C-alpha positions as a printed Julia matrix, in Angstrom:
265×3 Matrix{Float64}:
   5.64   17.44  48.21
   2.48   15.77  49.15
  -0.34   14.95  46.61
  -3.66   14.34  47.82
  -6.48   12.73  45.84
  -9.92   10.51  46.04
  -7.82    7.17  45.21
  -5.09    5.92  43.24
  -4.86    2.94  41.0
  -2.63   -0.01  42.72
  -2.03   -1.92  39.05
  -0.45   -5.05  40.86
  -3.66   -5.8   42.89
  -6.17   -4.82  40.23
  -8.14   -2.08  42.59
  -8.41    1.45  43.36
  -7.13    2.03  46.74
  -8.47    5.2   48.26
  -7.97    7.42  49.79
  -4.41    8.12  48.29
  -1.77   10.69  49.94
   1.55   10.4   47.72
   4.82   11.53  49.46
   6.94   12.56  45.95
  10.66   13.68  46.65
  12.59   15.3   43.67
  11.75   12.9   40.78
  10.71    9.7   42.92
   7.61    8.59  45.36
   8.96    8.29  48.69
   5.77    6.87  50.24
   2.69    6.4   49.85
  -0.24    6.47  52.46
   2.07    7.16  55.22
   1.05    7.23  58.79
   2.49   10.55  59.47
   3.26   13.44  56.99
   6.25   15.39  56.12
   6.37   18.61  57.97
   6.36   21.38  55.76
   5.96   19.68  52.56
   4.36   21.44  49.62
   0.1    19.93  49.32
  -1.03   19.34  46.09
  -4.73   18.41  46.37
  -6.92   16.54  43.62
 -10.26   16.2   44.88
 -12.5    14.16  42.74
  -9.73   12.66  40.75
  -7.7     9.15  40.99
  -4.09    8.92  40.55
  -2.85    6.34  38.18
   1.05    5.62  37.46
   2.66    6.68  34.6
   1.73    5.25  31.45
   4.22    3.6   28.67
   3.8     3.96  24.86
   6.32    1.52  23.33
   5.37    3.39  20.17
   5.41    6.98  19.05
   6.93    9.12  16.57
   6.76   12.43  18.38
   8.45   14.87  15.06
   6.66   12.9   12.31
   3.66   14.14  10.56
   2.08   12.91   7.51
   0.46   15.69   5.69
   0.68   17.52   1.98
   4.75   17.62   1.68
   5.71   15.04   3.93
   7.45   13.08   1.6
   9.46   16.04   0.57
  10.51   16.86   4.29
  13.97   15.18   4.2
  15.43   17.72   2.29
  13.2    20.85   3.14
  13.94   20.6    6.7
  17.1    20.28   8.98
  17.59   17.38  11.78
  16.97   20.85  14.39
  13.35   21.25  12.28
  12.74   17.9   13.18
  13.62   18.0   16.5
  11.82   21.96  17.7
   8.28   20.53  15.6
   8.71   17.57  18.22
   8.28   20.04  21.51
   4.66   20.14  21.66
   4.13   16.94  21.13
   6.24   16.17  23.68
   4.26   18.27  26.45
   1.3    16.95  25.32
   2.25   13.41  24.84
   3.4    13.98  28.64
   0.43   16.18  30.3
  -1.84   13.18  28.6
  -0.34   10.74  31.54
   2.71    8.9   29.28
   5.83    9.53  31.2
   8.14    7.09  29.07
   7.37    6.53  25.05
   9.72    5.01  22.56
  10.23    6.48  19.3
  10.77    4.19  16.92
  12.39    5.24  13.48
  11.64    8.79  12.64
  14.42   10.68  14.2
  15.7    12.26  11.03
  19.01   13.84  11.86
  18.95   12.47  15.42
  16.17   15.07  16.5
  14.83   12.34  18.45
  17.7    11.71  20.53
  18.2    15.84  20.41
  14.73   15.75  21.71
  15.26   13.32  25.06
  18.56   15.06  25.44
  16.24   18.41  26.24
  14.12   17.1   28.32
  16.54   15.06  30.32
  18.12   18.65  30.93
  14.99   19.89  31.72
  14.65   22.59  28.51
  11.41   21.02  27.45
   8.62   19.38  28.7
   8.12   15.83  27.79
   8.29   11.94  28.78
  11.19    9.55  29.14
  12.65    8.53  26.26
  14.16    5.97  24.32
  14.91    6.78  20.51
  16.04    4.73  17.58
  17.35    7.19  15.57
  16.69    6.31  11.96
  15.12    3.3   10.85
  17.13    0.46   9.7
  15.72   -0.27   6.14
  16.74   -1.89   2.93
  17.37    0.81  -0.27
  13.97    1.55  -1.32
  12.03    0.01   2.13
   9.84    0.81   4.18
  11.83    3.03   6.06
  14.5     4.74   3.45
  13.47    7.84   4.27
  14.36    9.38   0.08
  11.52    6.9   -0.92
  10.01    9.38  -3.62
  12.47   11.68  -4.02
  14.51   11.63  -7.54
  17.74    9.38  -8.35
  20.53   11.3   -6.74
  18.53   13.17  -3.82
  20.05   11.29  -0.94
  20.21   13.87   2.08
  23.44   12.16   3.98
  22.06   13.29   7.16
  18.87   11.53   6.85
  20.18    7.88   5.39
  22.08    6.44   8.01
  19.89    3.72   8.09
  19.37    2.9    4.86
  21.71   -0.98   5.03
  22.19   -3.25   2.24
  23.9    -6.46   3.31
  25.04   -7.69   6.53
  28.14   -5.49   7.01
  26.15   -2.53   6.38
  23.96   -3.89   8.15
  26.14   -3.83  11.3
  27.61   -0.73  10.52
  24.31    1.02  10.39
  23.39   -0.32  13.65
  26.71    0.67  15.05
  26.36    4.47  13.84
  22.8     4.77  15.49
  24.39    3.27  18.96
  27.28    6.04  18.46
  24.95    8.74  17.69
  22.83    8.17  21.14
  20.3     5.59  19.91
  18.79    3.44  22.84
  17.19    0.83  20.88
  17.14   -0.37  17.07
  14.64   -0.37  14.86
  14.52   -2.22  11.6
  12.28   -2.25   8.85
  11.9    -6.47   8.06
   9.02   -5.37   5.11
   7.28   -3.65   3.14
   4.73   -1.39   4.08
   2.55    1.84   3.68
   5.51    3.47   2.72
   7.24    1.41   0.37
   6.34    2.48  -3.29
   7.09   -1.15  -4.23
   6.14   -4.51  -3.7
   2.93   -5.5   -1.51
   2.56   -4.49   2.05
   4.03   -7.03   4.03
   5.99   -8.39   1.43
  10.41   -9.64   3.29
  12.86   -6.89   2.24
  15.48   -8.06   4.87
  16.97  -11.53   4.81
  17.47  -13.73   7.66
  21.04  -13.23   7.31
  20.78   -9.49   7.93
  17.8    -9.78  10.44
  20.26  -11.85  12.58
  22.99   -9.59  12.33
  21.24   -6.53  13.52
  19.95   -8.34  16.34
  22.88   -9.15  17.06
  24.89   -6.12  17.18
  22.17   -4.31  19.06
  22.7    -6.69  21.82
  26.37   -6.88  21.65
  25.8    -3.07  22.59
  23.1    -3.65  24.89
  20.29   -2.61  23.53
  16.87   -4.34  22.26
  16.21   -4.15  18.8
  12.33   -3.89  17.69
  11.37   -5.13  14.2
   8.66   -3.67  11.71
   6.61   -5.86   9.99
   3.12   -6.88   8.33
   1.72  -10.54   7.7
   3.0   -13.87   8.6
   6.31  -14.47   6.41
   7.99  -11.22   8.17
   7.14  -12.28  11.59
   8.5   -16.09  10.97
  11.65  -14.23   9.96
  11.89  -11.45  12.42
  11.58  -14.02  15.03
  13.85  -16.93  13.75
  16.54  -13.55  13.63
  15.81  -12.96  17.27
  14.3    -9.96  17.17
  11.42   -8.42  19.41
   8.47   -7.08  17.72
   5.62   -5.04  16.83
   2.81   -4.69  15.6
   1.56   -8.26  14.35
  -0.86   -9.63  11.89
  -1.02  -13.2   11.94
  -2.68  -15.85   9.69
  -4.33  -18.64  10.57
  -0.88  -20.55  10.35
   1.22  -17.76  11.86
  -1.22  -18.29  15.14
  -0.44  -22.18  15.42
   2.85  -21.75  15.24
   3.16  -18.54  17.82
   1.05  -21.6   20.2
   3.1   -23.89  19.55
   6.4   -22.11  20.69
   4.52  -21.18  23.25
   4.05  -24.37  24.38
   7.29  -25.77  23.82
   8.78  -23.04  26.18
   6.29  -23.62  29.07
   6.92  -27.29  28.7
């Protein structure tokens, strides 16, 4: 297949090359701007338009919706609810020019990795992924997804993640890897979904921080870290864990400079 347009986007250089012929075959660019053609070859052409490679979003949560009832969801719905809401979310997510996302923490039931399974097979529409599975969290965190639901409603399908202690800690992490999870996501503290404590306020301890990281690696995968203000980062990062989604004080900023500058040194 050949795709013709006005330009395309060369993101190493910083410039819009034009004009842009793409040789694709099967799933991967053979060429591009060749001197000669394939004979034959399907011509796809996009006047007017410039072609730009696929874009990444490190974080999505393709099956989650917060409206009237969410909160109730976890034992309303099945993990296959989860997972068939996803679809067209998925096609759009992937017709909107994000070919790989990662879904961090809201596979409930494993519809997330149920969800990359069926588009790896080709069944659905939708970008690369890479899911967590559930969330790591602390009882009551963040990320225990029966937050607000009465003593004694704990759907087992939906609490896998829920760790208290480093050897559930581990074990958590382990049951995610075994259930198709491609990176681990833990919940270091509080936040808009905790119905205790301030946002931002350390649920995990080091201890267990360190642990998961650990584990994930031992299995070869990254583990990501949720948190809000400075006292979660410090941690998430002395546990070795990558992260997301920062806000730093005027103190978390000096330090993040300094290690900076002791590793360039």
């Amino acid at each position: 297949m050949v795709i013709e347009a006005d330009g395309y986007l060369d993101v190493v250089a910083g410039r819009v090359v034009r004009p842009a012929v793409i040789v694709v075959d099967g799933e991967k660019i053979a060429a591009v701007n060749p001197a000669a053609r394939p004979p034959g070859a399907k011509l796809i052409s996009l006047p007017g338009h410039v072609l730009l490679p696929g874009l990444m979003d490190s974080h999505v949560h393709l099956n989650y919706i917060i409206g009237p009832g969410w909160e109730t969801e976890p034992v309303r719905f099945t993990g296959a609810d989860f997972a068939m809401r996803a679809i067209p979310h998925a096609k759009a997510t992937l017709l909107a020019g994000f070919t790989t996302v990662r879904d961090l923490g809201t596979g409930l039931g494993f519809s997330d990795v149920a969800l990359m399974r069926a588009i790896d097979a080709g069944w659905v529409p939708g970008p690369r992924m890479i899911p967590a599975g559930h969330a790591l969290s602390i009882t009551g965190g963040h990320c225990d997804q029966t937050t607000g639901l009465g003593p004694g409603v704990e759907p087992p399908e939906f609490t896998s993640g829920n760790a208290d202690g480093v050897d559930a800690v581990i074990k958590a992490v382990r049951y995610q890897v075994k259930h198709g999870a491609k990176v681990i996501k833990i919940c270091a503290t509080a936040g808009v979904l905790s119905f205790e404590g301030p946002v931002g306020a350390q649920q995990y301890s080091l201890e267990e921080l360190k642990a998961a990281a650990d584990e994930a690696h031992r299995h070869g995968l990254q583990d990501r870290g949720s948190r809000a203000r400075h006292r979660g980062h410090h941690r998430l990062e002395r546990g070795g864990h990558r992260q997301h989604r920062a806000r730093l004080d005027h103190d978390g900023a000096r330090r993040r400079r300094s290690s900076r500058r002791t590793a360039t040194s």
